[in-house]
Each structure stands twice: as C-alpha cells, then as structure tokens.
mmCIF file of C-alpha atoms in Angstrom:
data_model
loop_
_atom_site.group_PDB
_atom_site.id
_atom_site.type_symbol
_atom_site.label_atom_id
_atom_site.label_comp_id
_atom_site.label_asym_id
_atom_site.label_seq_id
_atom_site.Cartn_x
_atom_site.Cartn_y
_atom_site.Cartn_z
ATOM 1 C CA UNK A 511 -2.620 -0.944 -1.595
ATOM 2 C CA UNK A 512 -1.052 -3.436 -3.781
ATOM 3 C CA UNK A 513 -2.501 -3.555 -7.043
ATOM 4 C CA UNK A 514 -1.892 -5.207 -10.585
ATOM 5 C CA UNK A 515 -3.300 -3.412 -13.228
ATOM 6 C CA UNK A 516 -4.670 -4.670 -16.612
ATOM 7 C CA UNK A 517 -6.990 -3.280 -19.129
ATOM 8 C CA UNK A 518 -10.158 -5.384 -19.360
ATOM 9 C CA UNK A 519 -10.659 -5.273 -23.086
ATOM 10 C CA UNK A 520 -12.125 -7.374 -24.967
ATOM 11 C CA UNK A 521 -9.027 -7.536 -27.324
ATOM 12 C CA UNK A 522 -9.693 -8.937 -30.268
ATOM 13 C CA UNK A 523 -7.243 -10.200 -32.608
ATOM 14 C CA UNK A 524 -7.735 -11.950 -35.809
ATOM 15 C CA UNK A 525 -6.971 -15.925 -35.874
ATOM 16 C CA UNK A 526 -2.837 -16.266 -37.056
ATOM 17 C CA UNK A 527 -1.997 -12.907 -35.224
ATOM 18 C CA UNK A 528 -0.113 -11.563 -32.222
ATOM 19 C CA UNK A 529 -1.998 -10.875 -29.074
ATOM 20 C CA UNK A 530 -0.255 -8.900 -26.950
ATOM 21 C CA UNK A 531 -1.786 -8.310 -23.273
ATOM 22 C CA UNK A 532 -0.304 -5.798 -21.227
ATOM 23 C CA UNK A 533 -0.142 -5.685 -16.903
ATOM 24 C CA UNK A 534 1.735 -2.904 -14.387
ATOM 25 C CA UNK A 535 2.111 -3.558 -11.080
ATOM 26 C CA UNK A 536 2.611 -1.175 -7.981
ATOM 27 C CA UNK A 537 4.454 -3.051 -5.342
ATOM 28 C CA UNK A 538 8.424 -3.080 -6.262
ATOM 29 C CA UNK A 539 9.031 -5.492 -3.605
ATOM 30 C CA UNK A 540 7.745 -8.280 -6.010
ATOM 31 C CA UNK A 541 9.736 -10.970 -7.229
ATOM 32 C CA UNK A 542 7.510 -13.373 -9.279
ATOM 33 C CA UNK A 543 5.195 -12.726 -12.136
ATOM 34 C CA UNK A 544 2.359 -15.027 -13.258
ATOM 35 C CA UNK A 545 0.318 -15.361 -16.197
ATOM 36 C CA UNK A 546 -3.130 -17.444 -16.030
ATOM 37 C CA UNK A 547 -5.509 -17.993 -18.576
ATOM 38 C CA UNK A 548 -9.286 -18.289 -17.649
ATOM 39 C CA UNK A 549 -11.942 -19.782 -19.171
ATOM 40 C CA UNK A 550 -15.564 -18.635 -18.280
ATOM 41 C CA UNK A 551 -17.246 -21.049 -15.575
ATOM 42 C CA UNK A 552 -13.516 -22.304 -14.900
ATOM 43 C CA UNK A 553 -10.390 -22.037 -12.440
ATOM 44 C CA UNK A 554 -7.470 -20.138 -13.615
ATOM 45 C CA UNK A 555 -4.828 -22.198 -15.297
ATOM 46 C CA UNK A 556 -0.865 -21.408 -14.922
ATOM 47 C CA UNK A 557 0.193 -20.764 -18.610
ATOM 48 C CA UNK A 558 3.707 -19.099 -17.866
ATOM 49 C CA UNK A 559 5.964 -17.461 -14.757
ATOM 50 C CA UNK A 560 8.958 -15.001 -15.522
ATOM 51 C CA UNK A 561 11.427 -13.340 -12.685
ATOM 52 C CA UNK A 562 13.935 -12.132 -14.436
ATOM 53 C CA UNK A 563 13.516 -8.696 -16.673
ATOM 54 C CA UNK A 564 13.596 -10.119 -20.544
ATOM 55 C CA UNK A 565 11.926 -12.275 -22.206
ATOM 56 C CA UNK A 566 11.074 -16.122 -21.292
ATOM 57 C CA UNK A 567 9.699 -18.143 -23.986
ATOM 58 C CA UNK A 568 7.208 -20.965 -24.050
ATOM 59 C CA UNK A 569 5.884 -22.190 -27.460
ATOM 60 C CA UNK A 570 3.686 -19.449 -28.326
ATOM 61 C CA UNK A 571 3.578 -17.618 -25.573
ATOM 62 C CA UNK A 572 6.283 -15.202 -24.396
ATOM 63 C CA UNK A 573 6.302 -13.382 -21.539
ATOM 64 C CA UNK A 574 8.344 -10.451 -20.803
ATOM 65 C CA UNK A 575 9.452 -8.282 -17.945
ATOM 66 C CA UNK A 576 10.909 -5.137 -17.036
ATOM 67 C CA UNK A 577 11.184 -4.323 -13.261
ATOM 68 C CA UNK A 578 12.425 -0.752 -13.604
ATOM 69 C CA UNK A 579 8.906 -0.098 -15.617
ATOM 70 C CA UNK A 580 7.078 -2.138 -13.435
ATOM 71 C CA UNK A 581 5.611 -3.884 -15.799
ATOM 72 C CA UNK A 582 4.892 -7.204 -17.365
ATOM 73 C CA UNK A 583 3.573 -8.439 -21.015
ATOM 74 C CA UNK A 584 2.144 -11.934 -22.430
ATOM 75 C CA UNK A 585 2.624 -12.042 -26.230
ATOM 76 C CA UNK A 586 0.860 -15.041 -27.640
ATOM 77 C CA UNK A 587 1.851 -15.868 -31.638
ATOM 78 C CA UNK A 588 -0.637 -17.565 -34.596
ATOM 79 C CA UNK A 589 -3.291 -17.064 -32.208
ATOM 80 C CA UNK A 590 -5.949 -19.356 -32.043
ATOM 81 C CA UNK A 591 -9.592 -18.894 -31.366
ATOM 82 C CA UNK A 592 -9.271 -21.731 -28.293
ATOM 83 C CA UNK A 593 -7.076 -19.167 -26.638
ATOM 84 C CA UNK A 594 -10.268 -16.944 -26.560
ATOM 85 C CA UNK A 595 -9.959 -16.587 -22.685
ATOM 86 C CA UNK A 596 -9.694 -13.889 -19.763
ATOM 87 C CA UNK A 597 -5.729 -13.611 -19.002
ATOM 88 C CA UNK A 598 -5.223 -12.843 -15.595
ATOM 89 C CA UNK A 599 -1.656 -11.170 -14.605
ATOM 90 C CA UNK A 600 -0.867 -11.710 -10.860
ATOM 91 C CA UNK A 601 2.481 -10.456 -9.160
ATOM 92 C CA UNK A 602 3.587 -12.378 -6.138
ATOM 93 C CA UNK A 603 6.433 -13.486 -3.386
ATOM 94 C CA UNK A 604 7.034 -12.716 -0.437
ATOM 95 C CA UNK A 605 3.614 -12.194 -0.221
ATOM 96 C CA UNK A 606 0.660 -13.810 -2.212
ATOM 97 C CA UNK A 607 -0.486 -13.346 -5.141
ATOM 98 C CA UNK A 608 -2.370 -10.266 -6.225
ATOM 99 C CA UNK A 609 -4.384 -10.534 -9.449
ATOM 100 C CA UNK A 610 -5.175 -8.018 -12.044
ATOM 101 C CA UNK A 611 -8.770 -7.896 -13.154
ATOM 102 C CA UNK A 612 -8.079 -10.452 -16.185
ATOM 103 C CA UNK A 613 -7.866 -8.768 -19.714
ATOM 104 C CA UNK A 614 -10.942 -10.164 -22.324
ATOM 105 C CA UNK A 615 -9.166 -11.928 -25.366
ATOM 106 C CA UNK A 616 -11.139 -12.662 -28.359
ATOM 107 C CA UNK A 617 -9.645 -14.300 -31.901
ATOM 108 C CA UNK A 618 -11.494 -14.007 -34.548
ATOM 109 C CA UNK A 619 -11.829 -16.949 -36.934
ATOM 110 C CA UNK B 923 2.092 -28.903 -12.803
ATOM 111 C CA UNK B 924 0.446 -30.084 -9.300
ATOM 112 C CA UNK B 925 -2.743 -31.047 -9.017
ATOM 113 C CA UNK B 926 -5.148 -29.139 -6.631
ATOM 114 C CA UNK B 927 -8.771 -30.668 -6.528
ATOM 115 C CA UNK B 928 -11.801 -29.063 -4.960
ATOM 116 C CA UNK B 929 -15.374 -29.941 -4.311
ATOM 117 C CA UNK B 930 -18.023 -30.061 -4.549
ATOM 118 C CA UNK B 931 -18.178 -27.905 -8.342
ATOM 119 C CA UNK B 932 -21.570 -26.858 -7.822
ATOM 120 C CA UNK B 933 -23.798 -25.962 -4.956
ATOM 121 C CA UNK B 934 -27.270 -24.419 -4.600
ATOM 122 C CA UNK B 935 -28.909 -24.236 -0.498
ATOM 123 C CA UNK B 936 -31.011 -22.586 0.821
ATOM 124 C CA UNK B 937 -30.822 -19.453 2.832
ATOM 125 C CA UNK B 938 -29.491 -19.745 6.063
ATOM 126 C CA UNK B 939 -28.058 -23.110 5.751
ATOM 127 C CA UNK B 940 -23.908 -24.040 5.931
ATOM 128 C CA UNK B 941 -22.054 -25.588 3.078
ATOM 129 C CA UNK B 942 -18.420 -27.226 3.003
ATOM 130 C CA UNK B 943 -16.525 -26.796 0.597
ATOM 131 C CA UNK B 944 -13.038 -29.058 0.490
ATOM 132 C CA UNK B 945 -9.626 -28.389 -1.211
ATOM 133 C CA UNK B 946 -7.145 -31.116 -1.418
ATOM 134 C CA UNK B 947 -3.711 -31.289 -3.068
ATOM 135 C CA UNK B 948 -3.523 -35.100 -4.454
ATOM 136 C CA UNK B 949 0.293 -35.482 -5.564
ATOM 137 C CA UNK B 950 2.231 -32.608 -2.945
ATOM 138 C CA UNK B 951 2.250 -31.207 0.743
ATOM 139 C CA UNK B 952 0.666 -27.791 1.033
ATOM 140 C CA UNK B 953 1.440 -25.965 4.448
ATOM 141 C CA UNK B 954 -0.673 -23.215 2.791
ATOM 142 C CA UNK B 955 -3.645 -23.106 0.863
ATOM 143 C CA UNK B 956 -5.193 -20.043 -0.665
ATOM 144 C CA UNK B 957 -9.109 -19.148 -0.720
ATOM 145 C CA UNK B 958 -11.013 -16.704 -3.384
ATOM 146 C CA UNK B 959 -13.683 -15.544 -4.295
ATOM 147 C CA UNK B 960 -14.933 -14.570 -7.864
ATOM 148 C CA UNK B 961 -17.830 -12.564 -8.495
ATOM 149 C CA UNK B 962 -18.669 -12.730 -12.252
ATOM 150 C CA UNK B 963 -16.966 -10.550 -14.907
ATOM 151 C CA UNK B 964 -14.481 -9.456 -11.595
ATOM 152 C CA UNK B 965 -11.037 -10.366 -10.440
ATOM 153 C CA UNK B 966 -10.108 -13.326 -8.141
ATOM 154 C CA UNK B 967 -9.794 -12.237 -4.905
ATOM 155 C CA UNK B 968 -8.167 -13.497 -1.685
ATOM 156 C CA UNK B 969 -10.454 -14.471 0.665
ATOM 157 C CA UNK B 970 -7.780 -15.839 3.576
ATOM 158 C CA UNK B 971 -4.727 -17.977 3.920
ATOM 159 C CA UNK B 972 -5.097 -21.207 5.116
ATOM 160 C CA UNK B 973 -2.139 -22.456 7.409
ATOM 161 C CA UNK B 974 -1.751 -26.194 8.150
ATOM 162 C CA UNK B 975 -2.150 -27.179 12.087
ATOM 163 C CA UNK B 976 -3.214 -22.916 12.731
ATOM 164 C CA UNK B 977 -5.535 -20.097 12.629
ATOM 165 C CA UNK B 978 -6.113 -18.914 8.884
ATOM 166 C CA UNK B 979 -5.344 -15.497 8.217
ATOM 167 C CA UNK B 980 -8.064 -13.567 6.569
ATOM 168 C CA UNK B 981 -7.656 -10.192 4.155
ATOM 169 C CA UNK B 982 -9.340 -7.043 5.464
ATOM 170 C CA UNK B 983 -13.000 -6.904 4.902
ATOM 171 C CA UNK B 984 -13.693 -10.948 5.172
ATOM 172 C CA UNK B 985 -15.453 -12.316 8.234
ATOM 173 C CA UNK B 986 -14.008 -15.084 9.754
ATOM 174 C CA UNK B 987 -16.860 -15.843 12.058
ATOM 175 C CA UNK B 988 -18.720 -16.396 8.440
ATOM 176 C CA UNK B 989 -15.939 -18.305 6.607
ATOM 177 C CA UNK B 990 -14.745 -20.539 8.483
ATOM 178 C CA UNK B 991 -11.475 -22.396 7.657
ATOM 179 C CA UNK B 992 -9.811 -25.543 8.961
ATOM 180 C CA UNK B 993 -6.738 -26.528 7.468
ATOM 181 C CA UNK B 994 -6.050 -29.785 9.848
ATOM 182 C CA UNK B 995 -3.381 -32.268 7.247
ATOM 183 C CA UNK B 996 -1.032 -30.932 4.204
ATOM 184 C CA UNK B 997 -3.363 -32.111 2.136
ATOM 185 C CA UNK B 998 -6.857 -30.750 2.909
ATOM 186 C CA UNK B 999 -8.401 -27.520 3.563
ATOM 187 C CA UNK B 1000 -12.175 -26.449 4.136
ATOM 188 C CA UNK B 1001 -14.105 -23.261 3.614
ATOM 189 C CA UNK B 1002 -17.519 -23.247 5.320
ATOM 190 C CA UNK B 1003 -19.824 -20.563 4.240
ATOM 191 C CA UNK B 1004 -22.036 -20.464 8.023
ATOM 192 C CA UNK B 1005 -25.535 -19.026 7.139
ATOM 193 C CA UNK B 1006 -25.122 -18.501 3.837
ATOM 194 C CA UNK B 1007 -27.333 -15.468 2.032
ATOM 195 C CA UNK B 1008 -27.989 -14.322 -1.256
ATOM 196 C CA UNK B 1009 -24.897 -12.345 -1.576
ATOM 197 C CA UNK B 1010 -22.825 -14.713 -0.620
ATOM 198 C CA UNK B 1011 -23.684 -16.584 -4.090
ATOM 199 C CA UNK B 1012 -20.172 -16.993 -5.991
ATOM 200 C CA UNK B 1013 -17.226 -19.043 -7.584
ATOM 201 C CA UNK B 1014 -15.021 -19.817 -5.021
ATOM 202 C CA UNK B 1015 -11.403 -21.277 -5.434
ATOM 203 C CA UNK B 1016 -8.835 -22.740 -3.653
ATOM 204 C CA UNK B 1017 -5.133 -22.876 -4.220
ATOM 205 C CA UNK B 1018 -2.153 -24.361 -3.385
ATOM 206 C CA UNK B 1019 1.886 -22.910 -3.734
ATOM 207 C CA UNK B 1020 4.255 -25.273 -5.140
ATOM 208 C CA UNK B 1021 7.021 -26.038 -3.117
ATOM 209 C CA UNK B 1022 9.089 -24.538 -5.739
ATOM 210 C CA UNK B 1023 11.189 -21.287 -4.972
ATOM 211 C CA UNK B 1024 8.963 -19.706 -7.389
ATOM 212 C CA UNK B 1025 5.830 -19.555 -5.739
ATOM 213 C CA UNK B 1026 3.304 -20.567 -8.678
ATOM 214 C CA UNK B 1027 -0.896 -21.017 -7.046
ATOM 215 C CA UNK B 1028 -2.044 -24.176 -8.755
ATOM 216 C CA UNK B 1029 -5.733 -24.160 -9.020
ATOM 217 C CA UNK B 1030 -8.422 -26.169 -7.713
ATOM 218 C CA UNK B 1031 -11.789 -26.499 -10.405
ATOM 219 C CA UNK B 1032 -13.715 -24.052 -8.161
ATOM 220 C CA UNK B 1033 -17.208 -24.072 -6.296
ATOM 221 C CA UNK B 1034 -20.131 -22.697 -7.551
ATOM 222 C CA UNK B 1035 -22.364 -21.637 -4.622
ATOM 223 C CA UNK B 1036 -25.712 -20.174 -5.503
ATOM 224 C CA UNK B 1037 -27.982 -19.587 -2.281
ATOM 225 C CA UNK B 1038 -31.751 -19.299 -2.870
#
C-alpha cells in the first residue's frame, strides 16, 4: 500500500506567523512531491512541487524535502487568514499521484 | 499553470438515473486524465485513469460497469455515474498531467453529485 501521511489538524497559527505542515510518505520509488491547497466546496490548487532533497522557495511558501527521511514539509511565512485552507501533500511519478488526507490550517486574525 | 475545466459543478438526480460528467483540458493535450472522488472531510481519491483512444484503468475497489469512462480526443474525458444511488452522492474531480517531466495534476473545478 502506498500511502502519504499527514496529520489532519486543524493547525492553527496566529495571522504574521509560520505555518509549518508536515507529510511522510512510504513508497521510496517516488520522485515528485506536490503541495495543493484546498478550499472547502473547491478543487485542489497546485501551490508548489519540489524533487530534489532541500529546500525550494516560492514567495512565502517553502517547501522542503528529504528523501532519506521520507519526508516532505510546506512552511508558509506572515501567514494570512486567506491561506485558511486544507493542504493536501501528494507524492507521485512513475505512478500517480497519491494524496495524504489534507492537513486543516486555520490563521487566526 | 494549465487549465483543466469540468462540468457540470453541480448535480442533483434522482435515484436510478445516469449523469455525465465532462473534463476537458482547454490550452494542452492530455493522453491521460485522472478521476476522484471526495467524500467530505476525506482525502481525494483515485477513482481510474483515463487513457486517450483505450480502456481506462480503474483502482481496486471501483466498478467499472458503474463508472463508466470514455476518453475518445486529448482533450475530453467523461465519467458516467450509471444508476446512480444515494451513496454514490460526492465531489468528483478530474485531472490532467502536464506534459512537463514533472508530472504536476492540474485540477478541474469538480462535480457535485447529490442523488435523491
């Protein structure tokens, strides 16, 4: 069984701070890492992809990876309450994605 | 980043009946679309692969007699929920892969399906 695993949360953060959301994945043979953000009634939307272990920065996101751990992290800076949201961490290629279960962010104005 | 559209957003039918749901990728080629489902408060999760021009391959547990899936140009793919029921009431979403080495799903808006 493949699996990505996140913890559901709700994380709350106050507005200004650093979220930091935290995934582990199981299946080694993975190549691509994906963060999505998910609003509730809505799609998933792309924020950020890494495949290299360090850290890739985007704005105020940075996502970071470390294969020999297995595991993958979103750090989001001056967070705002708009990025209240379910982040869903999905691992990928060869095969398709696998999502995690989406971890509950909430900033607190 | 690509642009993935689906529809209809919202559908409510009665018991029994089929709905259509379509997936089109408006500004690339996709050879492969992606179809989930999303129970509320749960994870995405993959439904089937949709291949252009043959047989989608669906994940363990899904029937394919129920779902159907045609996936007949590059740009469109259709899900059709045959005699839908209660429990088949969910957000369902399609995807596309870039053509990129990467691999990134690009979205469509997802379908709503509430059966009565």
């Amino acid at each position: 069984q493949k699996e990505v695993e996140q913890n559901s949360g709700p994380l709350s953060v106050p507005e200004g701070a650093i979220a930091s959301l935290n995934c582990t994945y199981s299946d080694r043979g993975s190549q691509s890492f994906f963060w999505y953000r998910q609003y509730s009634g809505k799609s998933p939307e792309l924020i950020m992809f890494i495949y290299s272990n360090g850290d890739k920065e985007d704005g105020r996101f940075t996502a970071q990876l470390n294969k020999a751990s297995q595991y993958v992290s979103l750090l989001i800076r001056d967070s705002q309450p708009s990025d209240s949201a379910t982040y869903l961490c999905a691992a990928g290629m060869p095969r398709p994605l696998v999502f995690g279960k989406g971890t509950r962010l909430s900033v607190i104005a | 980043g690509a642009v993935v559209s689906q529809h209809p957003s919202r559908v409510i039918c009665k018991s029994g009946t089929s709905v259509k749901i379509e997936c089109r990728s408006l500004d690339f080629q996709a050879t492969t679309m992606f179809w989930y489902r999303q129970f509320p408060k749960q994870s995405l999760m993959l439904m089937a692969t949709s291949n252009e021009g043959s047989k989608a391959t669906y994940e363990q547990g899904v029937e394919k007699d129920k779902f159907l899936i045609n996936h007949a140009s590059l740009t469109l793919s259709t899900l059709t929920v045959t005699s839908a029921h209660p429990e088949d009431s969910s957000f369902y979403i399609c995807s596309a892969r870039s053509g990129s080495d990467i691999g990134e799903l690009f979205f469509g808006e997802g379908s709503r399906l509430t059966v009565l």
